[in-house]
PDB file of C-alpha atoms in Angstrom:
ATOM      1  CA  MET A  62       0.425  31.678 104.415  1.00 49.00           C
ATOM      2  CA  ILE A  63      -3.292  31.460 105.566  1.00 55.00           C
ATOM      3  CA  THR A  64      -5.057  34.746 104.975  1.00 61.00           C
ATOM      4  CA  GLY A  65      -8.536  36.102 105.844  1.00 67.00           C
ATOM      5  CA  THR A  66     -10.510  37.625 108.494  1.00 83.00           C
ATOM      6  CA  LEU A  67     -12.323  35.445 111.068  1.00 92.00           C
ATOM      7  CA  THR A  68     -15.895  36.641 110.575  1.00 95.00           C
ATOM      8  CA  SER A  69     -19.316  35.134 110.242  1.00 97.00           C
ATOM      9  CA  GLU A  70     -20.301  37.620 107.307  1.00 96.00           C
ATOM     10  CA  THR A  71     -20.343  34.751 104.836  1.00 96.00           C
ATOM     11  CA  PHE A  72     -23.182  33.086 106.823  1.00 97.00           C
ATOM     12  CA  LEU A  73     -25.063  36.276 107.392  1.00 98.00           C
ATOM     13  CA  ARG A  74     -24.795  37.160 103.627  1.00 97.00           C
ATOM     14  CA  ALA A  75     -26.218  33.791 102.739  1.00 98.00           C
ATOM     15  CA  MET A  76     -29.287  34.462 105.039  1.00 98.00           C
ATOM     16  CA  GLU A  77     -30.097  37.656 103.206  1.00 98.00           C
ATOM     17  CA  LEU A  78     -33.433  36.646 101.541  1.00 98.00           C
ATOM     18  CA  THR A  79     -35.270  39.170  99.180  1.00 98.00           C
ATOM     19  CA  PRO A  80     -38.970  38.604  98.508  1.00 98.00           C
ATOM     20  CA  ALA A  81     -39.575  37.828  94.720  1.00 97.00           C
ATOM     21  CA  PRO A  82     -42.642  37.271  92.575  1.00 96.00           C
ATOM     22  CA  ALA A  83     -43.961  33.684  92.957  1.00 97.00           C
ATOM     23  CA  GLU A  84     -44.038  31.714  89.607  1.00 96.00           C
ATOM     24  CA  VAL A  85     -44.890  28.205  90.921  1.00 96.00           C
ATOM     25  CA  TYR A  86     -46.256  28.211  94.483  1.00 97.00           C
ATOM     26  CA  ASP A  87     -47.608  30.719  97.082  1.00 98.00           C
ATOM     27  CA  GLU A  88     -44.550  32.889  97.869  1.00 98.00           C
ATOM     28  CA  ALA A  89     -40.976  33.226  96.707  1.00 98.00           C
ATOM     29  CA  TYR A  90     -37.625  34.560  97.935  1.00 98.00           C
ATOM     30  CA  GLU A  91     -34.267  34.973  96.262  1.00 98.00           C
ATOM     31  CA  ALA A  92     -30.769  34.333  97.957  1.00 98.00           C
ATOM     32  CA  THR A  93     -27.228  34.042  96.802  1.00 98.00           C
ATOM     33  CA  THR A  94     -24.886  31.188  97.168  1.00 97.00           C
ATOM     34  CA  GLN A  95     -21.542  32.067  98.772  1.00 97.00           C
ATOM     35  CA  TYR A  96     -17.950  31.689  97.627  1.00 96.00           C
ATOM     36  CA  VAL A  97     -16.357  28.243  97.858  1.00 96.00           C
ATOM     37  CA  PRO A  98     -13.074  27.320  96.031  1.00 95.00           C
ATOM     38  CA  TRP A  99     -14.735  24.450  94.142  1.00 94.00           C
ATOM     39  CA  PRO A 100     -16.842  24.227  91.065  1.00 93.00           C
ATOM     40  CA  LYS A 101     -20.107  23.883  92.794  1.00 95.00           C
ATOM     41  CA  ALA A 102     -21.867  25.777  95.609  1.00 97.00           C
ATOM     42  CA  TYR A 103     -21.938  24.583  99.276  1.00 96.00           C
ATOM     43  CA  GLY A 104     -25.026  22.497 100.148  1.00 96.00           C
ATOM     44  CA  GLY A 105     -25.366  24.235 103.451  1.00 97.00           C
ATOM     45  CA  ASP A 106     -26.411  27.436 101.585  1.00 98.00           C
ATOM     46  CA  MET A 107     -29.366  25.687 100.294  1.00 98.00           C
ATOM     47  CA  VAL A 108     -30.399  23.962 103.417  1.00 98.00           C
ATOM     48  CA  ALA A 109     -30.287  27.166 105.524  1.00 98.00           C
ATOM     49  CA  GLN A 110     -31.848  29.480 102.796  1.00 98.00           C
ATOM     50  CA  ALA A 111     -34.679  27.030 102.221  1.00 98.00           C
ATOM     51  CA  ALA A 112     -35.247  26.802 105.995  1.00 98.00           C
ATOM     52  CA  ALA A 113     -35.376  30.497 106.256  1.00 98.00           C
ATOM     53  CA  ALA A 114     -37.718  30.791 103.379  1.00 98.00           C
ATOM     54  CA  MET A 115     -40.146  28.395 104.998  1.00 98.00           C
ATOM     55  CA  MET A 116     -39.756  30.081 108.416  1.00 98.00           C
ATOM     56  CA  ARG A 117     -40.955  33.467 106.781  1.00 97.00           C
ATOM     57  CA  SER A 118     -44.151  31.777 105.531  1.00 97.00           C
ATOM     58  CA  VAL A 119     -45.556  30.819 109.087  1.00 98.00           C
ATOM     59  CA  ASP A 120     -46.980  32.719 112.144  1.00 96.00           C
ATOM     60  CA  GLU A 121     -44.541  33.543 114.862  1.00 95.00           C
ATOM     61  CA  ASP A 122     -46.232  31.167 117.261  1.00 97.00           C
ATOM     62  CA  ARG A 123     -44.632  28.089 115.734  1.00 98.00           C
ATOM     63  CA  ALA A 124     -40.959  26.816 115.046  1.00 98.00           C
ATOM     64  CA  LEU A 125     -39.357  24.597 112.591  1.00 98.00           C
ATOM     65  CA  HIS A 126     -38.853  21.130 114.119  1.00 98.00           C
ATOM     66  CA  SER A 127     -38.082  18.907 111.129  1.00 98.00           C
ATOM     67  CA  MET A 128     -36.747  19.329 107.614  1.00 98.00           C
ATOM     68  CA  HIS A 129     -36.126  16.893 104.710  1.00 98.00           C
ATOM     69  CA  SER A 130     -34.089  17.696 101.664  1.00 98.00           C
ATOM     70  CA  TYR A 131     -32.823  16.445  98.309  1.00 98.00           C
ATOM     71  CA  PHE A 132     -30.084  17.923  96.336  1.00 97.00           C
ATOM     72  CA  MET A 133     -31.044  17.479  92.715  1.00 96.00           C
ATOM     73  CA  ARG A 134     -28.437  19.335  90.626  1.00 96.00           C
ATOM     74  CA  PRO A 135     -25.115  21.145  91.098  1.00 95.00           C
ATOM     75  CA  VAL A 136     -25.607  24.858  91.986  1.00 97.00           C
ATOM     76  CA  ASP A 137     -23.531  27.682  90.586  1.00 97.00           C
ATOM     77  CA  VAL A 138     -21.322  29.495  93.035  1.00 97.00           C
ATOM     78  CA  GLY A 139     -22.109  33.187  93.678  1.00 96.00           C
ATOM     79  CA  ALA A 140     -25.472  32.990  91.823  1.00 95.00           C
ATOM     80  CA  THR A 141     -29.176  33.460  92.710  1.00 97.00           C
ATOM     81  CA  ILE A 142     -31.500  30.847  93.761  1.00 98.00           C
ATOM     82  CA  ARG A 143     -35.231  31.432  93.799  1.00 98.00           C
ATOM     83  CA  TYR A 144     -36.946  29.535  96.524  1.00 98.00           C
ATOM     84  CA  GLU A 145     -40.721  28.825  96.000  1.00 98.00           C
ATOM     85  CA  VAL A 146     -42.696  28.044  99.056  1.00 98.00           C
ATOM     86  CA  GLU A 147     -46.019  26.002  99.148  1.00 98.00           C
ATOM     87  CA  ARG A 148     -48.282  26.350 102.193  1.00 98.00           C
ATOM     88  CA  LEU A 149     -49.539  22.815 102.272  1.00 98.00           C
ATOM     89  CA  ARG A 150     -51.349  23.132 105.697  1.00 98.00           C
ATOM     90  CA  ASP A 151     -51.802  25.345 108.800  1.00 98.00           C
ATOM     91  CA  GLY A 152     -53.397  23.708 111.653  1.00 97.00           C
ATOM     92  CA  ARG A 153     -53.810  24.722 115.174  1.00 97.00           C
ATOM     93  CA  GLY A 154     -50.710  23.070 116.414  1.00 97.00           C
ATOM     94  CA  TYR A 155     -48.663  22.280 113.262  1.00 98.00           C
ATOM     95  CA  SER A 156     -47.792  23.913 109.859  1.00 98.00           C
ATOM     96  CA  THR A 157     -46.382  22.025 106.855  1.00 98.00           C
ATOM     97  CA  ARG A 158     -44.438  23.640 104.004  1.00 98.00           C
ATOM     98  CA  THR A 159     -42.543  22.451 100.763  1.00 98.00           C
ATOM     99  CA  VAL A 160     -40.045  24.549  99.110  1.00 98.00           C
ATOM    100  CA  ARG A 161     -38.266  24.244  95.702  1.00 98.00           C
ATOM    101  CA  GLY A 162     -35.051  26.037  94.811  1.00 98.00           C
ATOM    102  CA  PHE A 163     -34.762  26.987  91.051  1.00 98.00           C
ATOM    103  CA  GLN A 164     -31.582  28.177  89.171  1.00 96.00           C
ATOM    104  CA  ASN A 165     -31.114  28.649  85.482  1.00 93.00           C
ATOM    105  CA  GLY A 166     -34.692  27.650  84.918  1.00 93.00           C
ATOM    106  CA  LYS A 167     -34.349  24.269  86.642  1.00 96.00           C
ATOM    107  CA  ALA A 168     -35.268  22.811  89.935  1.00 97.00           C
ATOM    108  CA  VAL A 169     -31.996  22.316  91.905  1.00 98.00           C
ATOM    109  CA  TYR A 170     -33.173  21.551  95.522  1.00 98.00           C
ATOM    110  CA  ALA A 171     -36.301  20.538  97.096  1.00 98.00           C
ATOM    111  CA  ALA A 172     -37.375  20.217 100.767  1.00 98.00           C
ATOM    112  CA  MET A 173     -40.343  19.749 103.157  1.00 98.00           C
ATOM    113  CA  GLY A 174     -40.585  21.294 106.593  1.00 98.00           C
ATOM    114  CA  SER A 175     -42.875  21.027 109.508  1.00 98.00           C
ATOM    115  CA  PHE A 176     -43.455  23.664 112.201  1.00 98.00           C
ATOM    116  CA  GLN A 177     -45.064  23.258 115.648  1.00 98.00           C
ATOM    117  CA  VAL A 178     -46.536  25.546 118.300  1.00 98.00           C
ATOM    118  CA  PRO A 179     -44.565  24.572 121.384  1.00 96.00           C
ATOM    119  CA  GLU A 180     -46.226  22.451 124.037  1.00 96.00           C
ATOM    120  CA  ASP A 181     -45.368  21.348 127.658  1.00 95.00           C
ATOM    121  CA  GLY A 182     -44.568  17.585 127.885  1.00 94.00           C
ATOM    122  CA  PRO A 183     -42.100  14.965 129.127  1.00 95.00           C
ATOM    123  CA  ASP A 184     -38.474  15.717 128.280  1.00 95.00           C
ATOM    124  CA  PHE A 185     -36.012  13.083 127.313  1.00 96.00           C
ATOM    125  CA  GLN A 186     -32.606  12.994 125.543  1.00 96.00           C
ATOM    126  CA  PRO A 187     -29.345  10.912 125.278  1.00 94.00           C
ATOM    127  CA  GLU A 188     -26.405  11.869 127.362  1.00 92.00           C
ATOM    128  CA  VAL A 189     -23.788  14.105 125.764  1.00 92.00           C
ATOM    129  CA  PRO A 190     -20.726  12.258 124.575  1.00 91.00           C
ATOM    130  CA  ALA A 191     -17.488  12.760 126.479  1.00 86.00           C
ATOM    131  CA  ALA A 192     -15.172  15.174 124.673  1.00 85.00           C
ATOM    132  CA  VAL A 193     -12.123  17.271 125.427  1.00 90.00           C
ATOM    133  CA  GLU A 194     -12.705  20.887 125.800  1.00 94.00           C
ATOM    134  CA  PRO A 195     -12.630  23.222 122.649  1.00 96.00           C
ATOM    135  CA  ASP A 196      -9.952  25.557 123.990  1.00 94.00           C
ATOM    136  CA  SER A 197      -7.505  22.716 124.111  1.00 95.00           C
ATOM    137  CA  LEU A 198      -7.978  21.783 120.385  1.00 96.00           C
ATOM    138  CA  ARG A 199      -6.463  23.334 117.354  1.00 95.00           C
ATOM    139  CA  SER A 200      -8.414  25.670 115.130  1.00 95.00           C
ATOM    140  CA  ALA A 201      -8.645  24.924 111.530  1.00 95.00           C
ATOM    141  CA  ALA A 202      -5.980  27.703 110.779  1.00 93.00           C
ATOM    142  CA  GLU A 203      -3.709  26.192 113.364  1.00 93.00           C
ATOM    143  CA  SER A 204      -4.172  22.728 111.898  1.00 94.00           C
ATOM    144  CA  LEU A 205      -3.425  24.110 108.451  1.00 94.00           C
ATOM    145  CA  ALA A 206      -0.443  26.318 109.396  1.00 90.00           C
ATOM    146  CA  GLY A 207       2.034  26.017 106.524  1.00 85.00           C
ATOM    147  CA  ALA A 208      -0.561  24.955 104.062  1.00 89.00           C
ATOM    148  CA  GLU A 209      -1.127  27.070 100.885  1.00 89.00           C
ATOM    149  CA  GLY A 210      -3.831  27.623  98.358  1.00 92.00           C
ATOM    150  CA  PRO A 211      -7.436  28.598  98.219  1.00 94.00           C
ATOM    151  CA  ALA A 212      -8.810  25.521  99.840  1.00 94.00           C
ATOM    152  CA  ALA A 213      -6.736  25.957 102.923  1.00 94.00           C
ATOM    153  CA  ASN A 214      -7.669  29.594 103.185  1.00 94.00           C
ATOM    154  CA  TYR A 215     -11.366  28.654 102.975  1.00 95.00           C
ATOM    155  CA  TRP A 216     -11.144  25.841 105.607  1.00 95.00           C
ATOM    156  CA  SER A 217      -9.327  28.337 107.870  1.00 94.00           C
ATOM    157  CA  ALA A 218     -11.247  31.508 107.532  1.00 94.00           C
ATOM    158  CA  GLY A 219     -14.080  31.308 104.890  1.00 95.00           C
ATOM    159  CA  ARG A 220     -16.746  29.209 106.517  1.00 96.00           C
ATOM    160  CA  SER A 221     -17.998  31.661 109.190  1.00 97.00           C
ATOM    161  CA  PHE A 222     -17.595  29.082 112.056  1.00 98.00           C
ATOM    162  CA  ASP A 223     -14.732  28.112 114.181  1.00 97.00           C
ATOM    163  CA  MET A 224     -14.506  24.193 113.801  1.00 97.00           C
ATOM    164  CA  ARG A 225     -12.222  21.998 115.943  1.00 97.00           C
ATOM    165  CA  HIS A 226     -11.900  18.323 115.386  1.00 97.00           C
ATOM    166  CA  VAL A 227     -11.749  15.355 117.822  1.00 95.00           C
ATOM    167  CA  PRO A 228      -9.577  13.440 117.297  1.00 93.00           C
ATOM    168  CA  GLY A 229      -8.225  15.522 114.558  1.00 93.00           C
ATOM    169  CA  PRO A 230      -9.172  17.006 111.086  1.00 96.00           C
ATOM    170  CA  VAL A 231      -9.244  15.379 107.714  1.00 96.00           C
ATOM    171  CA  TYR A 232      -8.273  18.345 105.554  1.00 96.00           C
ATOM    172  CA  VAL A 233      -4.973  17.263 103.959  1.00 94.00           C
ATOM    173  CA  GLU A 234      -4.280  14.024 105.931  1.00 94.00           C
ATOM    174  CA  LEU A 235      -6.263  11.616 108.124  1.00 95.00           C
ATOM    175  CA  GLU A 236      -5.657  12.399 111.689  1.00 94.00           C
ATOM    176  CA  GLY A 237      -6.878  10.037 114.244  1.00 90.00           C
ATOM    177  CA  GLY A 238      -7.214   6.976 112.154  1.00 89.00           C
ATOM    178  CA  PRO A 239      -9.930   5.165 110.124  1.00 94.00           C
ATOM    179  CA  VAL A 240     -12.620   5.157 112.787  1.00 95.00           C
ATOM    180  CA  ALA A 241     -16.411   5.513 112.336  1.00 96.00           C
ATOM    181  CA  GLN A 242     -16.857   8.403 114.872  1.00 96.00           C
ATOM    182  CA  GLN A 243     -15.639  11.925 115.257  1.00 96.00           C
ATOM    183  CA  ALA A 244     -16.845  15.155 116.973  1.00 97.00           C
ATOM    184  CA  ILE A 245     -16.330  18.728 116.217  1.00 97.00           C
ATOM    185  CA  TRP A 246     -16.728  21.778 118.387  1.00 98.00           C
ATOM    186  CA  VAL A 247     -18.480  24.499 116.293  1.00 98.00           C
ATOM    187  CA  LYS A 248     -19.027  28.155 117.036  1.00 98.00           C
ATOM    188  CA  ALA A 249     -19.786  31.290 114.904  1.00 98.00           C
ATOM    189  CA  PHE A 250     -16.851  33.662 114.665  1.00 97.00           C
ATOM    190  CA  ASP A 251     -19.023  36.654 115.570  1.00 97.00           C
ATOM    191  CA  ALA A 252     -21.914  37.131 117.918  1.00 97.00           C
ATOM    192  CA  LEU A 253     -25.216  36.540 116.119  1.00 98.00           C
ATOM    193  CA  PRO A 254     -28.540  38.492 116.614  1.00 97.00           C
ATOM    194  CA  ASP A 255     -30.889  37.215 119.261  1.00 97.00           C
ATOM    195  CA  ASP A 256     -33.243  35.457 116.794  1.00 97.00           C
ATOM    196  CA  ALA A 257     -33.952  31.844 117.506  1.00 97.00           C
ATOM    197  CA  ASP A 258     -34.803  31.097 113.889  1.00 97.00           C
ATOM    198  CA  LEU A 259     -31.403  32.475 112.712  1.00 98.00           C
ATOM    199  CA  HIS A 260     -29.699  30.266 115.186  1.00 98.00           C
ATOM    200  CA  ARG A 261     -31.740  27.194 113.897  1.00 98.00           C
ATOM    201  CA  SER A 262     -30.576  28.348 110.355  1.00 98.00           C
ATOM    202  CA  ALA A 263     -27.015  28.597 111.414  1.00 98.00           C
ATOM    203  CA  LEU A 264     -27.088  24.917 112.621  1.00 98.00           C
ATOM    204  CA  ALA A 265     -28.549  24.004 109.354  1.00 98.00           C
ATOM    205  CA  TYR A 266     -25.893  25.886 107.500  1.00 98.00           C
ATOM    206  CA  VAL A 267     -22.858  24.566 109.469  1.00 98.00           C
ATOM    207  CA  CYS A 268     -23.992  21.026 109.552  1.00 96.00           C
ATOM    208  CA  ASP A 269     -23.173  20.058 105.885  1.00 96.00           C
ATOM    209  CA  TYR A 270     -19.493  21.123 106.180  1.00 97.00           C
ATOM    210  CA  THR A 271     -18.519  17.981 107.965  1.00 97.00           C
ATOM    211  CA  ILE A 272     -21.378  15.457 108.124  1.00 97.00           C
ATOM    212  CA  LEU A 273     -19.731  13.371 105.522  1.00 97.00           C
ATOM    213  CA  GLU A 274     -16.332  13.326 107.166  1.00 97.00           C
ATOM    214  CA  PRO A 275     -16.965  10.106 109.194  1.00 97.00           C
ATOM    215  CA  LEU A 276     -17.472   8.289 105.875  1.00 97.00           C
ATOM    216  CA  LEU A 277     -14.225   9.599 104.650  1.00 97.00           C
ATOM    217  CA  ARG A 278     -12.540   8.790 107.926  1.00 96.00           C
ATOM    218  CA  VAL A 279     -13.796   5.170 108.206  1.00 96.00           C
ATOM    219  CA  ASN A 280     -12.543   4.562 104.594  1.00 94.00           C
ATOM    220  CA  GLY A 281      -9.106   5.907 105.333  1.00 95.00           C
ATOM    221  CA  LEU A 282      -9.785   9.120 103.126  1.00 96.00           C
ATOM    222  CA  HIS A 283      -9.415  12.896 103.628  1.00 96.00           C
ATOM    223  CA  TRP A 284     -10.599  15.966 101.655  1.00 96.00           C
ATOM    224  CA  SER A 285      -7.297  16.095  99.770  1.00 95.00           C
ATOM    225  CA  SER A 286      -7.245  12.419  98.706  1.00 95.00           C
ATOM    226  CA  PRO A 287      -6.396  12.413  94.985  1.00 95.00           C
ATOM    227  CA  GLY A 288      -9.455  11.907  92.739  1.00 94.00           C
ATOM    228  CA  LEU A 289     -11.924  11.923  95.582  1.00 95.00           C
ATOM    229  CA  ALA A 290     -15.479  13.050  94.501  1.00 94.00           C
ATOM    230  CA  THR A 291     -18.237  13.691  96.915  1.00 95.00           C
ATOM    231  CA  ALA A 292     -21.691  15.274  96.814  1.00 94.00           C
ATOM    232  CA  SER A 293     -24.620  15.592  99.185  1.00 95.00           C
ATOM    233  CA  LEU A 294     -27.716  13.482  98.029  1.00 96.00           C
ATOM    234  CA  ASP A 295     -30.280  13.985 100.729  1.00 97.00           C
ATOM    235  CA  HIS A 296     -30.530  15.590 104.239  1.00 97.00           C
ATOM    236  CA  SER A 297     -32.695  15.361 107.259  1.00 98.00           C
ATOM    237  CA  MET A 298     -32.668  17.490 110.325  1.00 98.00           C
ATOM    238  CA  TRP A 299     -34.684  17.668 113.508  1.00 98.00           C
ATOM    239  CA  PHE A 300     -34.759  20.572 115.778  1.00 98.00           C
ATOM    240  CA  HIS A 301     -35.182  19.729 119.384  1.00 98.00           C
ATOM    241  CA  ARG A 302     -34.320  22.719 121.537  1.00 98.00           C
ATOM    242  CA  ASP A 303     -33.342  26.202 121.069  1.00 97.00           C
ATOM    243  CA  GLY A 304     -29.694  27.119 121.457  1.00 97.00           C
ATOM    244  CA  ARG A 305     -27.074  29.574 120.234  1.00 98.00           C
ATOM    245  CA  ALA A 306     -24.697  28.977 117.325  1.00 98.00           C
ATOM    246  CA  ASP A 307     -22.339  31.679 118.589  1.00 98.00           C
ATOM    247  CA  GLU A 308     -21.550  29.578 121.694  1.00 98.00           C
ATOM    248  CA  TRP A 309     -19.566  26.320 121.598  1.00 98.00           C
ATOM    249  CA  ILE A 310     -21.588  23.408 120.435  1.00 98.00           C
ATOM    250  CA  LEU A 311     -20.485  19.779 120.347  1.00 98.00           C
ATOM    251  CA  TYR A 312     -21.386  18.186 116.916  1.00 98.00           C
ATOM    252  CA  ALA A 313     -20.942  14.394 117.579  1.00 98.00           C
ATOM    253  CA  GLN A 314     -20.973  12.393 114.258  1.00 98.00           C
ATOM    254  CA  GLU A 315     -20.833   8.663 113.149  1.00 98.00           C
ATOM    255  CA  ALA A 316     -20.708   6.769 109.962  1.00 98.00           C
ATOM    256  CA  VAL A 317     -23.772   4.475 109.757  1.00 98.00           C
ATOM    257  CA  SER A 318     -23.452   2.658 106.469  1.00 98.00           C
ATOM    258  CA  GLY A 319     -21.491   2.716 103.242  1.00 96.00           C
ATOM    259  CA  GLN A 320     -22.220   0.838 100.005  1.00 97.00           C
ATOM    260  CA  SER A 321     -22.422   1.498  96.228  1.00 97.00           C
ATOM    261  CA  ASN A 322     -20.366   4.604  96.558  1.00 96.00           C
ATOM    262  CA  ARG A 323     -23.043   6.098  98.901  1.00 97.00           C
ATOM    263  CA  GLY A 324     -22.856   6.515 102.675  1.00 98.00           C
ATOM    264  CA  LEU A 325     -25.067   7.386 105.480  1.00 98.00           C
ATOM    265  CA  ALA A 326     -23.821   9.564 108.553  1.00 98.00           C
ATOM    266  CA  MET A 327     -25.612  10.904 111.484  1.00 98.00           C
ATOM    267  CA  GLY A 328     -24.724  13.780 113.817  1.00 98.00           C
ATOM    268  CA  ARG A 329     -26.055  15.340 117.033  1.00 98.00           C
ATOM    269  CA  PHE A 330     -25.633  18.997 118.298  1.00 98.00           C
ATOM    270  CA  PHE A 331     -25.266  19.400 121.963  1.00 98.00           C
ATOM    271  CA  ASP A 332     -24.761  22.667 123.873  1.00 97.00           C
ATOM    272  CA  ARG A 333     -22.293  23.253 126.768  1.00 95.00           C
ATOM    273  CA  GLN A 334     -24.981  22.415 129.204  1.00 95.00           C
ATOM    274  CA  GLY A 335     -25.330  18.943 127.542  1.00 96.00           C
ATOM    275  CA  ARG A 336     -28.817  19.839 125.962  1.00 97.00           C
ATOM    276  CA  LEU A 337     -29.582  18.100 122.566  1.00 98.00           C
ATOM    277  CA  LEU A 338     -30.282  20.888 120.153  1.00 98.00           C
ATOM    278  CA  ALA A 339     -30.698  19.013 116.864  1.00 98.00           C
ATOM    279  CA  THR A 340     -30.082  15.801 115.091  1.00 98.00           C
ATOM    280  CA  VAL A 341     -28.829  15.391 111.410  1.00 98.00           C
ATOM    281  CA  ALA A 342     -28.812  12.494 109.000  1.00 98.00           C
ATOM    282  CA  GLN A 343     -27.335  12.773 105.531  1.00 98.00           C
ATOM    283  CA  GLU A 344     -26.549  10.433 102.756  1.00 98.00           C
ATOM    284  CA  GLY A 345     -23.760  11.445 100.301  1.00 97.00           C
ATOM    285  CA  MET A 346     -21.927  10.139  97.229  1.00 96.00           C
ATOM    286  CA  ILE A 347     -18.431   9.184  98.131  1.00 96.00           C
ATOM    287  CA  ARG A 348     -16.304   8.113  95.104  1.00 95.00           C
ATOM    288  CA  PRO A 349     -12.577   7.390  95.976  1.00 92.00           C
ATOM    289  CA  GLY A 350     -10.057   8.244  93.370  1.00 79.00           C
ATOM    290  CA  ALA A 351      -8.726   5.457  91.194  1.00 58.00           C
TER     291      ALA A 351
END
């Protein structure tokens, strides 16, 4: 039986950053990785926490518009990461930051971010892909009805966000066939505070849960495939327009390339009005079981 309360507290706990003495760069913050039923921490913890640390280092007149990350070492679950932020440049219109995540005395994560003072200018974006409405789709808990174990409980209630797959999930079997595209409707379980930076961090947090799934799907795999090993290698994200992560957002994804047990996938976040909020590109290690 699936157990657990549908709440966004896991995400909000991950976003609790505490100022700490800087040992390497200009300022530092500490944050804790959240529970997952696997040996290493969830990569979205690091992306969102690093984004939040960089956001704290800039003036309020500018917003994060791009971020590029590398995952260098496995990170312990439920442990503290110290994020050291370097203020590389503050110009009239743009600011640039780097951040390093340290755990157990070693660098485990590195990122660079750019911030812009908003300007008026031409507006262009692609059309939103056609997709069925989220209310007509099964939730993760409904898809996993009858499944047992910590992984099923986590997928159903432990990730802070309601996630509904088109054409179907890849938790314990491949639903929808070995195609290169999928889409997911995502929404925080709880209402989130009216903080644009927190909603950007929410997109950065949730994006890593499923961005490698098109690569699994195109190879006929699912998360429960025997012997499957995956890891996030690098991650890039561009924030285009403000939106709310506690309202339904369509996360359209595609597998771009796969080779040498690595794969590249891309994703786009659209709100219900069809506005493109953010774009994601991520490369991951995909090692099928023997």
